[in-house]
Tab-separated table of C-alpha atoms (C1' of nucleotides) and ligand atoms in Angstrom:
chain	number	residue	atom	x	y	z
A	1	MET	CA	-34.682	25.309	4.451
A	2	THR	CA	-30.537	24.530	3.253
A	3	LEU	CA	-28.978	27.180	0.414
A	4	SER	CA	-29.407	24.481	-1.484
A	5	GLU	CA	-33.080	23.650	-1.396
A	6	GLU	CA	-33.718	27.006	-1.520
A	7	ASP	CA	-31.808	27.280	-5.097
A	8	TYR	CA	-33.933	24.691	-6.208
A	9	ILE	CA	-37.118	26.107	-5.284
A	10	LYS	CA	-36.367	28.986	-6.800
A	11	ALA	CA	-35.493	27.428	-9.977
A	12	ILE	CA	-38.629	25.319	-9.727
A	13	TYR	CA	-40.409	28.578	-9.767
A	14	HIS	CA	-38.758	30.387	-12.604
A	15	LEU	CA	-38.763	27.490	-14.836
A	16	GLY	CA	-42.567	27.371	-13.776
A	17	LYS	CA	-43.163	30.494	-15.345
A	18	GLY	CA	-45.233	32.607	-13.449
A	19	GLU	CA	-47.933	29.528	-13.210
A	20	ASN	CA	-47.073	26.690	-11.341
A	21	ARG	CA	-46.266	24.520	-14.145
A	22	MET	CA	-44.867	20.990	-14.167
A	23	VAL	CA	-41.413	21.330	-14.740
A	24	SER	CA	-39.154	18.446	-16.085
A	25	THR	CA	-35.755	16.591	-14.188
A	26	ASN	CA	-33.276	18.062	-17.373
A	27	ALA	CA	-34.593	21.644	-17.252
A	28	LEU	CA	-33.888	21.592	-13.556
A	29	SER	CA	-30.587	19.455	-14.280
A	30	GLU	CA	-29.365	22.153	-16.449
A	31	SER	CA	-30.651	25.466	-14.828
A	32	MET	CA	-29.045	24.266	-11.684
A	33	GLU	CA	-26.005	22.754	-13.093
A	34	THR	CA	-26.406	19.273	-12.089
A	35	LYS	CA	-27.193	16.029	-12.956
A	36	PRO	CA	-30.287	14.588	-13.634
A	37	SER	CA	-29.742	12.129	-10.999
A	38	SER	CA	-29.174	14.956	-8.625
A	39	VAL	CA	-32.320	16.967	-9.351
A	40	THR	CA	-34.260	13.178	-9.075
A	41	ASP	CA	-32.913	13.221	-5.460
A	42	MET	CA	-33.635	16.691	-4.552
A	43	VAL	CA	-36.804	16.689	-5.970
A	44	ARG	CA	-37.665	13.952	-3.850
A	45	LYS	CA	-36.639	15.224	-1.008
A	46	LEU	CA	-38.678	18.595	-1.299
A	47	SER	CA	-41.778	16.529	-2.012
A	48	GLU	CA	-41.290	14.462	1.645
A	49	LYS	CA	-41.067	18.369	3.216
A	50	GLY	CA	-43.726	19.502	1.513
A	51	VAL	CA	-42.832	21.846	-0.387
A	52	ALA	CA	-43.341	20.669	-3.851
A	53	HIS	CA	-45.382	17.770	-5.775
A	54	TYR	CA	-43.462	15.720	-7.518
A	55	LYS	CA	-44.583	12.397	-9.821
A	56	LYS	CA	-41.872	9.951	-11.013
A	57	TYR	CA	-41.351	10.675	-14.728
A	58	LYS	CA	-43.578	13.248	-15.027
A	59	GLY	CA	-42.117	16.261	-13.807
A	60	VAL	CA	-42.201	18.534	-10.341
A	61	CYS	CA	-44.328	21.968	-9.340
A	62	LEU	CA	-44.218	23.876	-5.953
A	63	THR	CA	-47.066	23.764	-3.352
A	64	GLU	CA	-48.757	26.524	-2.016
A	65	ASN	CA	-45.859	26.713	0.673
A	66	GLY	CA	-43.288	26.144	-2.005
A	67	GLN	CA	-44.550	28.730	-3.635
A	68	LYS	CA	-44.379	30.644	-0.237
A	69	ILE	CA	-40.996	30.295	-0.225
A	70	ALA	CA	-39.896	30.939	-3.820
A	71	LEU	CA	-42.043	34.120	-3.797
A	72	ALA	CA	-39.887	35.115	0.230
A	73	LEU	CA	-36.188	34.116	-1.666
A	74	ILE	CA	-37.433	35.927	-5.164
A	75	ARG	CA	-38.136	39.466	-2.927
A	76	LYS	CA	-34.938	39.071	-0.986
A	77	HIS	CA	-33.190	38.236	-3.986
A	78	ARG	CA	-34.622	41.756	-5.725
A	79	LEU	CA	-34.121	44.506	-2.443
A	80	TRP	CA	-31.107	43.207	-2.563
A	81	GLU	CA	-30.151	43.521	-6.158
A	82	VAL	CA	-31.543	47.299	-5.476
A	83	PHE	CA	-29.507	47.695	-2.475
A	84	LEU	CA	-25.959	46.722	-4.409
A	85	VAL	CA	-27.198	48.846	-7.695
A	86	ASP	CA	-28.571	51.978	-5.223
A	87	SER	CA	-26.337	51.704	-2.852
A	88	LEU	CA	-23.162	50.276	-3.478
A	89	ASN	CA	-22.596	51.665	-6.607
A	90	PHE	CA	-22.924	48.306	-8.288
A	91	SER	CA	-23.837	48.291	-12.043
A	92	TRP	CA	-26.535	46.515	-13.532
A	93	ASP	CA	-24.776	43.431	-14.340
A	94	GLU	CA	-22.642	43.146	-11.442
A	95	VAL	CA	-25.463	42.263	-8.631
A	96	HIS	CA	-26.444	38.816	-10.070
A	97	GLU	CA	-23.661	37.052	-8.029
A	98	VAL	CA	-23.498	38.729	-4.846
A	99	ALA	CA	-27.700	38.642	-4.885
A	100	GLU	CA	-27.590	34.678	-5.113
A	101	GLN	CA	-25.679	34.402	-2.154
A	102	LEU	CA	-27.103	37.384	-0.296
A	103	GLU	CA	-30.695	35.966	-0.821
A	104	HIS	CA	-30.236	32.892	1.964
A	105	ILE	CA	-29.476	35.366	4.404
A	106	LYS	CA	-31.601	34.736	7.272
A	107	SER	CA	-33.331	37.489	8.782
A	108	GLU	CA	-37.156	38.525	8.592
A	109	LYS	CA	-35.913	42.025	10.312
A	110	LEU	CA	-33.113	42.479	8.179
A	111	ILE	CA	-35.227	42.271	4.827
A	112	ASP	CA	-38.033	44.539	6.280
A	113	GLU	CA	-35.590	46.984	7.284
A	114	LEU	CA	-33.523	47.196	4.099
A	115	ASP	CA	-36.922	47.586	2.263
A	116	LYS	CA	-37.552	50.953	4.210
A	117	LEU	CA	-34.003	51.570	3.364
A	118	LEU	CA	-34.601	51.300	0.011
A	119	GLY	CA	-37.660	53.542	-0.300
A	120	TYR	CA	-40.063	50.574	-0.528
A	121	PRO	CA	-38.994	49.696	-4.292
A	122	GLN	CA	-41.628	48.168	-6.717
A	123	VAL	CA	-38.466	46.915	-9.183
A	124	ASP	CA	-34.771	45.575	-9.325
A	125	PRO	CA	-32.509	47.033	-11.507
A	126	HIS	CA	-33.380	44.437	-13.861
A	127	GLY	CA	-36.986	45.803	-14.302
A	128	ASP	CA	-38.852	42.730	-12.435
A	129	PRO	CA	-41.311	43.464	-9.847
A	130	ILE	CA	-40.263	42.836	-6.097
A	131	PRO	CA	-43.206	40.661	-4.559
A	132	SER	CA	-44.305	42.664	-1.117
A	133	LYS	CA	-43.900	40.684	1.948
A	134	LYS	CA	-47.301	38.728	1.708
A	135	GLY	CA	-45.665	37.410	-2.029
A	136	GLU	CA	-48.022	39.799	-4.118
A	137	PHE	CA	-46.668	41.577	-7.279
A	138	LYS	CA	-47.226	42.232	-11.154
A	139	LYS	CA	-45.965	40.824	-13.338
A	140	ALA	CA	-43.802	41.719	-16.111
A	141	ILE	CA	-43.907	41.941	-19.565
A	142	LYS	CA	-40.966	42.417	-21.986
A	143	LYS	CA	-42.458	44.591	-25.307
A	144	LEU	CA	-40.636	46.233	-27.927
A	145	LEU	CA	-40.467	49.931	-27.387
A	146	ASN	CA	-42.640	51.016	-30.216
A	147	GLU	CA	-45.376	48.601	-28.801
A	148	VAL	CA	-45.730	50.213	-25.487
A	149	PRO	CA	-48.673	52.647	-24.667
A	150	VAL	CA	-47.599	56.504	-24.161
A	151	GLY	CA	-46.796	56.828	-20.338
A	152	SER	CA	-45.476	53.327	-20.138
A	153	ARG	CA	-42.004	53.012	-17.548
A	154	GLY	CA	-39.819	50.228	-17.840
A	155	ILE	CA	-36.167	49.397	-18.000
A	156	CYS	CA	-34.521	48.639	-21.371
A	157	VAL	CA	-33.598	44.856	-21.419
A	158	GLY	CA	-32.472	43.897	-24.530
A	159	VAL	CA	-32.163	44.490	-28.568
A	160	LYS	CA	-33.556	42.553	-31.038
A	161	ASP	CA	-30.980	43.966	-33.654
A	162	SER	CA	-27.551	43.086	-32.259
A	163	SER	CA	-25.686	44.348	-35.432
A	164	GLY	CA	-22.609	46.051	-34.897
A	165	PRO	CA	-24.022	49.002	-36.908
A	166	PHE	CA	-27.027	49.551	-34.255
A	167	LEU	CA	-25.108	48.880	-30.837
A	168	LYS	CA	-22.645	51.475	-31.913
A	169	PHE	CA	-25.414	53.659	-32.580
A	170	LEU	CA	-27.320	52.681	-29.202
A	171	ASP	CA	-23.297	53.617	-27.550
A	172	LYS	CA	-23.248	56.591	-28.941
A	173	ASN	CA	-26.143	57.890	-27.911
A	174	LYS	CA	-25.563	56.670	-24.508
A	175	ILE	CA	-28.556	54.116	-24.594
A	176	ALA	CA	-27.546	51.039	-22.603
A	177	LEU	CA	-28.919	47.642	-21.211
A	178	GLY	CA	-30.598	48.833	-17.669
A	179	ASP	CA	-31.297	52.287	-18.000
A	180	ALA	CA	-35.078	53.478	-16.711
A	181	ILE	CA	-36.928	54.801	-19.739
A	182	THR	CA	-40.722	56.750	-19.639
A	183	VAL	CA	-42.606	56.953	-23.115
A	184	LEU	CA	-43.790	60.687	-22.694
A	185	ASP	CA	-44.812	61.139	-26.423
A	186	LYS	CA	-45.666	59.670	-29.833
A	187	GLU	CA	-45.484	61.272	-32.881
A	188	GLU	CA	-48.226	59.753	-35.239
A	189	PHE	CA	-47.054	61.167	-37.965
A	190	ASP	CA	-43.724	59.208	-38.211
A	191	GLY	CA	-44.084	56.870	-35.330
A	192	SER	CA	-41.000	58.311	-33.480
A	193	LEU	CA	-40.760	58.484	-29.879
A	194	HIS	CA	-40.157	60.989	-27.421
A	195	ILE	CA	-38.507	59.486	-24.569
A	196	LYS	CA	-37.015	60.171	-20.941
A	197	ILE	CA	-33.891	58.394	-20.716
A	198	LYS	CA	-32.277	58.335	-17.013
A	199	ASP	CA	-33.470	61.523	-16.353
A	200	ARG	CA	-32.739	62.717	-20.149
A	201	LYS	CA	-34.885	63.057	-22.565
A	202	MET	CA	-34.118	62.498	-25.849
A	203	GLN	CA	-36.545	61.465	-29.179
A	204	ILE	CA	-35.815	58.323	-31.102
A	205	SER	CA	-36.965	56.944	-34.245
A	206	ASP	CA	-39.598	54.126	-35.282
A	207	GLN	CA	-36.725	51.929	-36.419
A	208	ILE	CA	-34.710	52.384	-33.259
A	209	ALA	CA	-38.128	51.862	-31.335
A	210	THR	CA	-38.734	48.605	-32.878
A	211	ASN	CA	-35.383	46.881	-32.102
A	212	LEU	CA	-35.422	47.766	-28.253
A	213	TYR	CA	-37.304	45.681	-25.817
A	214	LEU	CA	-38.976	47.378	-22.549
A	215	LYS	CA	-39.446	45.359	-19.460
A	216	ILE	CA	-42.509	46.944	-17.867
A	217	THR	CA	-44.605	45.917	-14.903
A	218	GLU	CA	-48.716	46.137	-15.181
B	1	MET	CA	-12.541	28.453	1.819
B	2	THR	CA	-16.338	27.006	3.280
B	3	LEU	CA	-18.095	28.737	5.826
B	4	SER	CA	-17.407	26.387	8.455
B	5	GLU	CA	-13.667	26.285	7.439
B	6	GLU	CA	-14.143	30.234	7.566
B	7	ASP	CA	-15.838	29.980	11.251
B	8	TYR	CA	-13.264	27.616	12.638
B	9	ILE	CA	-10.809	29.786	11.721
B	10	LYS	CA	-12.137	33.074	13.507
B	11	ALA	CA	-12.670	31.183	16.307
B	12	ILE	CA	-8.976	30.356	16.019
B	13	TYR	CA	-8.200	33.746	16.262
B	14	HIS	CA	-10.329	34.570	18.624
B	15	LEU	CA	-9.365	32.110	21.259
B	16	GLY	CA	-5.751	32.988	20.139
B	17	LYS	CA	-6.322	36.517	21.688
B	18	GLY	CA	-4.966	38.604	19.769
B	19	GLU	CA	-1.486	37.463	19.443
B	20	ASN	CA	-1.404	33.756	17.797
B	21	ARG	CA	-1.363	31.500	21.242
B	22	MET	CA	-2.332	27.577	20.621
B	23	VAL	CA	-5.651	26.851	21.102
B	24	SER	CA	-6.900	23.584	22.673
B	25	THR	CA	-8.738	21.141	21.080
B	26	ASN	CA	-11.414	21.324	23.742
B	27	ALA	CA	-11.767	25.074	23.649
B	28	LEU	CA	-12.639	25.039	20.612
B	29	SER	CA	-15.314	22.669	20.464
B	30	GLU	CA	-16.823	25.154	23.203
B	31	SER	CA	-16.266	27.631	21.525
B	32	MET	CA	-17.631	26.063	17.992
B	33	GLU	CA	-20.478	24.013	19.644
B	34	THR	CA	-19.190	20.850	17.862
B	35	LYS	CA	-17.298	17.849	20.028
B	36	PRO	CA	-13.651	17.802	20.287
B	37	SER	CA	-13.568	14.802	18.021
B	38	SER	CA	-14.929	17.241	15.176
B	39	VAL	CA	-12.147	19.996	15.397
B	40	THR	CA	-9.679	17.269	15.445
B	41	ASP	CA	-11.063	16.271	12.095
B	42	MET	CA	-11.406	20.080	10.879
B	43	VAL	CA	-7.635	21.031	12.278
B	44	ARG	CA	-6.016	18.635	10.411
B	45	LYS	CA	-7.888	19.965	7.165
B	46	LEU	CA	-7.014	23.561	8.039
B	47	SER	CA	-3.436	22.490	8.184
B	48	GLU	CA	-3.116	20.603	5.174
B	49	LYS	CA	-4.775	23.627	3.710
B	50	GLY	CA	-2.016	25.713	4.926
B	51	VAL	CA	-4.323	27.901	7.141
B	52	ALA	CA	-3.188	26.519	10.497
B	53	HIS	CA	-0.033	24.934	12.415
B	54	TYR	CA	-1.207	21.778	14.092
B	55	LYS	CA	0.715	19.580	16.379
B	56	LYS	CA	-0.981	16.366	17.651
B	57	TYR	CA	-2.514	16.908	21.479
B	58	LYS	CA	-0.176	20.437	21.276
B	59	GLY	CA	-3.035	22.602	19.796
B	60	VAL	CA	-3.690	24.789	16.765
B	61	CYS	CA	-3.046	28.125	15.879
B	62	LEU	CA	-2.730	29.941	12.527
B	63	THR	CA	-0.365	30.435	9.867
B	64	GLU	CA	0.308	34.040	7.871
B	65	ASN	CA	-1.995	33.559	5.535
B	66	GLY	CA	-4.518	31.757	7.959
B	67	GLN	CA	-4.440	35.462	10.393
B	68	LYS	CA	-5.022	37.348	6.767
B	69	ILE	CA	-8.126	35.560	6.098
B	70	ALA	CA	-9.418	35.636	10.335
B	71	LEU	CA	-8.878	39.436	9.429
B	72	ALA	CA	-11.014	39.535	6.591
B	73	LEU	CA	-13.786	37.974	8.393
B	74	ILE	CA	-13.687	40.055	11.274
B	75	ARG	CA	-13.463	42.894	8.990
B	76	LYS	CA	-16.854	42.418	7.436
B	77	HIS	CA	-18.336	41.146	10.721
B	78	ARG	CA	-17.751	44.433	12.166
B	79	LEU	CA	-18.596	46.621	9.101
B	80	TRP	CA	-21.652	44.411	8.089
B	81	GLU	CA	-22.555	45.119	12.647
B	82	VAL	CA	-22.469	48.574	11.838
B	83	PHE	CA	-24.371	49.052	8.581
B	84	LEU	CA	-27.155	47.238	10.390
B	85	VAL	CA	-26.674	49.406	13.062
B	86	ASP	CA	-26.088	52.817	11.091
B	87	SER	CA	-28.962	52.131	8.804
B	88	LEU	CA	-31.178	49.153	9.676
B	89	ASN	CA	-32.098	50.147	12.827
B	90	PHE	CA	-30.995	47.239	14.652
B	91	SER	CA	-30.133	47.256	18.276
B	92	TRP	CA	-26.470	46.455	19.772
B	93	ASP	CA	-27.389	43.294	20.768
B	94	GLU	CA	-29.393	42.149	17.695
B	95	VAL	CA	-26.295	42.226	14.951
B	96	HIS	CA	-24.358	39.375	15.909
B	97	GLU	CA	-26.292	36.607	14.673
B	98	VAL	CA	-27.078	38.247	11.218
B	99	ALA	CA	-23.588	39.213	11.129
B	100	GLU	CA	-22.311	35.831	11.246
B	101	GLN	CA	-23.880	35.107	8.377
B	102	LEU	CA	-23.492	37.801	6.340
B	103	GLU	CA	-19.462	37.462	6.990
B	104	HIS	CA	-19.319	34.825	4.663
B	105	ILE	CA	-20.392	36.324	1.441
B	106	LYS	CA	-17.828	36.535	-1.205
B	107	SER	CA	-17.569	39.646	-3.162
B	108	GLU	CA	-14.326	42.023	-3.066
B	109	LYS	CA	-16.279	45.076	-4.135
B	110	LEU	CA	-19.305	44.486	-1.857
B	111	ILE	CA	-17.200	45.134	1.303
B	112	ASP	CA	-15.187	48.016	-0.336
B	113	GLU	CA	-18.190	49.871	-1.310
B	114	LEU	CA	-20.172	49.205	2.223
B	115	ASP	CA	-17.016	50.542	4.195
B	116	LYS	CA	-17.334	53.755	1.551
B	117	LEU	CA	-20.994	53.682	2.556
B	118	LEU	CA	-20.649	53.558	5.768
B	119	GLY	CA	-17.659	56.413	5.919
B	120	TYR	CA	-14.971	54.141	6.609
B	121	PRO	CA	-15.860	53.276	10.498
B	122	GLN	CA	-12.999	52.446	13.109
B	123	VAL	CA	-15.157	50.608	15.505
B	124	ASP	CA	-18.070	48.304	15.777
B	125	PRO	CA	-21.104	48.699	17.799
B	126	HIS	CA	-19.693	47.016	20.337
B	127	GLY	CA	-16.804	49.682	20.526
B	128	ASP	CA	-14.469	46.422	18.462
B	129	PRO	CA	-11.605	47.791	16.373
B	130	ILE	CA	-12.560	46.764	12.573
B	131	PRO	CA	-9.032	45.708	10.861
B	132	SER	CA	-8.630	47.817	7.622
B	133	LYS	CA	-8.461	46.474	3.955
B	134	LYS	CA	-4.593	45.738	4.970
B	135	GLY	CA	-5.532	43.789	8.278
B	136	GLU	CA	-3.854	46.340	10.296
B	137	PHE	CA	-6.226	47.766	13.177
B	138	LYS	CA	-5.721	48.820	16.959
B	139	LYS	CA	-6.692	46.917	19.708
B	140	ALA	CA	-9.217	47.644	21.888
B	141	ILE	CA	-8.975	47.435	25.876
B	142	LYS	CA	-12.167	47.241	28.279
B	143	LYS	CA	-11.009	49.440	31.371
B	144	LEU	CA	-13.210	51.220	34.520
B	145	LEU	CA	-14.058	54.468	33.583
B	146	ASN	CA	-12.494	56.049	36.484
B	147	GLU	CA	-9.363	54.459	35.381
B	148	VAL	CA	-9.416	56.483	32.123
B	149	PRO	CA	-7.888	59.710	30.774
B	150	VAL	CA	-9.949	62.659	29.899
B	151	GLY	CA	-10.500	62.895	26.489
B	152	SER	CA	-11.097	58.962	25.851
B	153	ARG	CA	-13.901	57.927	23.531
B	154	GLY	CA	-15.484	54.109	23.418
B	155	ILE	CA	-18.762	52.606	23.977
B	156	CYS	CA	-20.159	50.850	27.607
B	157	VAL	CA	-20.008	47.807	27.093
B	158	GLY	CA	-20.462	46.534	30.718
B	159	VAL	CA	-21.141	46.945	34.381
B	160	LYS	CA	-19.169	45.778	37.588
B	161	ASP	CA	-21.678	46.002	40.218
B	162	SER	CA	-24.891	44.328	38.991
B	163	SER	CA	-26.804	44.624	41.455
B	164	GLY	CA	-30.618	45.997	41.443
B	165	PRO	CA	-30.099	49.296	42.605
B	166	PHE	CA	-27.392	49.997	40.162
B	167	LEU	CA	-28.956	48.555	37.427
B	168	LYS	CA	-32.031	50.845	38.364
B	169	PHE	CA	-30.023	53.860	38.706
B	170	LEU	CA	-28.524	53.527	35.022
B	171	ASP	CA	-31.748	52.873	33.295
B	172	LYS	CA	-32.758	55.641	35.039
B	173	ASN	CA	-30.206	58.160	33.620
B	174	LYS	CA	-30.433	56.661	30.733
B	175	ILE	CA	-27.044	54.823	30.365
B	176	ALA	CA	-27.223	52.022	28.227
B	177	LEU	CA	-24.590	48.892	27.251
B	178	GLY	CA	-23.902	49.834	23.541
B	179	ASP	CA	-24.036	53.948	24.363
B	180	ALA	CA	-20.839	55.772	22.994
B	181	ILE	CA	-19.291	57.585	25.620
B	182	THR	CA	-16.698	60.550	25.775
B	183	VAL	CA	-14.907	61.609	29.174
B	184	LEU	CA	-14.738	65.602	29.015
B	185	ASP	CA	-13.414	66.194	32.154
B	186	LYS	CA	-12.713	65.015	35.354
B	187	GLU	CA	-13.632	66.719	39.363
B	188	GLU	CA	-10.042	66.509	41.174
B	189	PHE	CA	-11.598	67.370	44.098
B	190	ASP	CA	-14.129	64.262	44.512
B	191	GLY	CA	-13.542	62.193	41.437
B	192	SER	CA	-16.554	62.697	39.391
B	193	LEU	CA	-16.779	62.682	35.627
B	194	HIS	CA	-18.408	65.583	33.317
B	195	ILE	CA	-19.098	62.591	29.862
B	196	LYS	CA	-20.749	63.219	26.611
B	197	ILE	CA	-22.789	59.931	26.038
B	198	LYS	CA	-24.823	59.821	23.217
B	199	ASP	CA	-24.744	63.374	22.467
B	200	ARG	CA	-26.273	64.375	25.608
B	201	LYS	CA	-23.930	65.856	28.579
B	202	MET	CA	-24.209	64.993	32.177
B	203	GLN	CA	-21.882	64.052	35.353
B	204	ILE	CA	-21.699	61.263	36.909
B	205	SER	CA	-20.079	60.741	40.703
B	206	ASP	CA	-17.007	58.898	41.121
B	207	GLN	CA	-19.005	55.569	42.493
B	208	ILE	CA	-20.640	55.729	39.345
B	209	ALA	CA	-17.409	55.486	37.095
B	210	THR	CA	-15.741	53.003	39.011
B	211	ASN	CA	-18.617	50.113	37.856
B	212	LEU	CA	-18.930	51.093	34.058
B	213	TYR	CA	-16.652	49.405	31.931
B	214	LEU	CA	-15.650	51.252	28.703
B	215	LYS	CA	-14.010	49.750	25.672
B	216	ILE	CA	-11.825	52.297	23.922
B	217	THR	CA	-9.477	51.173	21.400
B	218	GLU	CA	-5.876	52.667	21.105
C	1	DA	C1'	5.690	6.447	41.192
C	2	DA	C1'	1.371	4.339	40.555
C	3	DT	C1'	-3.461	5.415	40.034
C	4	DT	C1'	-6.729	8.184	38.558
C	5	DA	C1'	-8.859	11.763	36.171
C	6	DA	C1'	-9.246	14.756	32.312
C	7	DA	C1'	-7.908	16.218	27.197
C	8	DT	C1'	-7.105	14.450	22.764
C	9	DT	C1'	-7.055	11.192	18.684
C	10	DT	C1'	-8.685	7.452	16.084
C	11	DA	C1'	-12.502	4.315	14.036
C	12	DG	C1'	-16.648	3.741	12.627
C	13	DA	C1'	-20.780	5.881	11.378
C	14	DC	C1'	-24.367	9.023	9.173
C	15	DA	C1'	-27.065	13.129	6.373
C	16	DA	C1'	-26.282	15.771	2.743
C	17	DA	C1'	-25.599	16.930	-1.744
C	18	DA	C1'	-23.191	15.704	-5.340
C	19	DC	C1'	-21.311	12.712	-8.867
C	20	DT	C1'	-21.103	7.605	-12.700
C	21	DA	C1'	-22.550	4.109	-14.453
C	22	DA	C1'	-26.327	0.887	-15.558
C	23	DA	C1'	-31.720	-0.037	-16.310
C	24	DA	C1'	-36.043	1.467	-17.142
C	25	DA	C1'	-39.457	4.152	-18.496
C	26	DT	C1'	-41.158	7.674	-21.987
C	27	DA	C1'	-41.305	9.796	-26.604
C	28	DT	C1'	-40.070	9.751	-31.654
C	29	DG	C1'	-40.381	8.056	-36.260
C	30	DT	C1'	-40.269	5.348	-40.152
D	1	DA	C1'	-45.892	-1.397	-34.349
D	2	DC	C1'	-41.586	-1.464	-33.877
D	3	DA	C1'	-37.129	0.096	-33.364
D	4	DT	C1'	-34.391	4.111	-32.015
D	5	DA	C1'	-33.403	8.136	-29.287
D	6	DT	C1'	-34.296	10.653	-25.281
D	7	DT	C1'	-35.288	11.261	-20.604
D	8	DT	C1'	-35.226	9.995	-16.022
D	9	DT	C1'	-34.753	6.530	-12.084
D	10	DT	C1'	-31.726	3.070	-9.613
D	11	DA	C1'	-27.591	1.904	-7.491
D	12	DG	C1'	-23.517	2.358	-5.809
D	13	DT	C1'	-19.501	5.939	-4.634
D	14	DT	C1'	-17.518	10.614	-3.160
D	15	DT	C1'	-16.873	14.464	-0.186
D	16	DT	C1'	-17.914	17.690	4.346
D	17	DG	C1'	-18.648	17.929	8.188
D	18	DT	C1'	-20.776	16.530	11.857
D	19	DC	C1'	-21.602	12.367	15.629
D	20	DT	C1'	-20.497	8.403	19.129
D	21	DA	C1'	-17.797	5.273	21.388
D	22	DA	C1'	-13.069	3.276	22.278
D	23	DA	C1'	-8.341	3.602	22.483
D	24	DT	C1'	-4.939	6.493	23.586
D	25	DT	C1'	-1.905	10.258	25.231
D	26	DT	C1'	-1.263	13.687	28.941
D	27	DA	C1'	-2.160	15.963	33.476
D	28	DA	C1'	-3.187	15.757	38.274
D	29	DT	C1'	-3.233	13.157	42.798
D	30	DT	C1'	-2.683	10.557	46.097
E	301	LIG	MN1	-28.645	31.605	-4.089
E	302	LIG	MN1	-32.711	40.551	-11.245
E	303	LIG	MN1	-19.709	33.061	10.523
E	304	LIG	MN1	-19.002	42.850	17.484
DNA sequence: AATTAAATTTAGACAAAACTAAAAATATGT
DNA sequence: ACATATTTTTAGTTTTGTCTAAATTTAATT
């Protein structure tokens, strides 16, 4: 597969939202930042290569084989992201662009060894699960911190309230996107949470918890 | 620069043998495994881009700017090779193909951090020097082990006598290509050498020393 | 010096991956 | 149901990097 073909396969997979839904030409066009006519040409080619099912005017989805390729790419992308953050001091928001290049490097051994070096991580720095070599993984869901059971672990991936005061509050309390959070306990009385965030323990009110998104796998 | 352009620039550099000699179309063609006509097109393009000097029928060499690009690529290639061997358990002879891909990844921070992670190595697993960020490096020379002064350090990169018995001898004594060797002392009487090879000390006869090539930098 | 050989360039073609402009199919609104 | 709007495809170009075949220049040999 060429670099371009690989990026299209990944995009079809992601737009298919986990299960293999039909993806429209325009959706792909927007996601790939190419014109719809270019998409038509490409999906036809992918179809001829046996990695996608394409029906004129009806959209495209991946074949079994196409899904395997997509998962292998996602595995590589996310392992590289872990490497960049854990070993090379990249931050949460710097990794994507580089991983987008690294995911295309062809070497089975490279990825196996990288996986080993990193200690077989289960999730990437954004809280997204890393498929196994066989393509298996638990899917990640995004939930508000107050809806999640005690004991859950995940990554802080967003805010519901994006007002200035709230963001300032987060900054002051050193809560940032990308931080790993574990819910240790919940006070039934007022709904406040005891959490561990980046190896540091703290307590947050229910009002804060209802405005923070956590990405958890399983 | 595109991937192809980068590979041509590197090839021009290497065929120019350290100092910027004129490189023939056919030499490039052979090195790049493309036809001479393709080379003509490419060097003309590189010339228009200001990274090479090209005179019809006379050959091509790099401009200042072209040399900078070449050295940056070589730096990346060799740092990745060190990473593959030191961190990912690749062996000496497995790294080149993968490094050939990795060298094209675009990210300044990636290379700086990789350099730091690896402890600012001076040579790659083949004993070739790694240019600094500014493009400085000492050039490597290949010498027979018996011609090298006491104290020299380098990498075993070849044999002069490639007969069966000699290779068997090396195998039995666990001397292999890619091994790091330091010359500790020399017996004036018979020319035999005390060496450290891969953290292990041993003594080798002059006859062995005259048939092993060492790549040393400086 | 003339002829032959080798190296190099030109001319024309092709596949990949993109584009624009126009045509065709599908969806939407009254 | 019909007209309009949106989506998608077709047709024809472009750029990049390669190729083959033929022409041209340079080198080598008699
Ligand atoms: Mn990519
Ligand atoms: Mn990610
Ligand atoms: Mn390369
Ligand atoms: Mn090397």
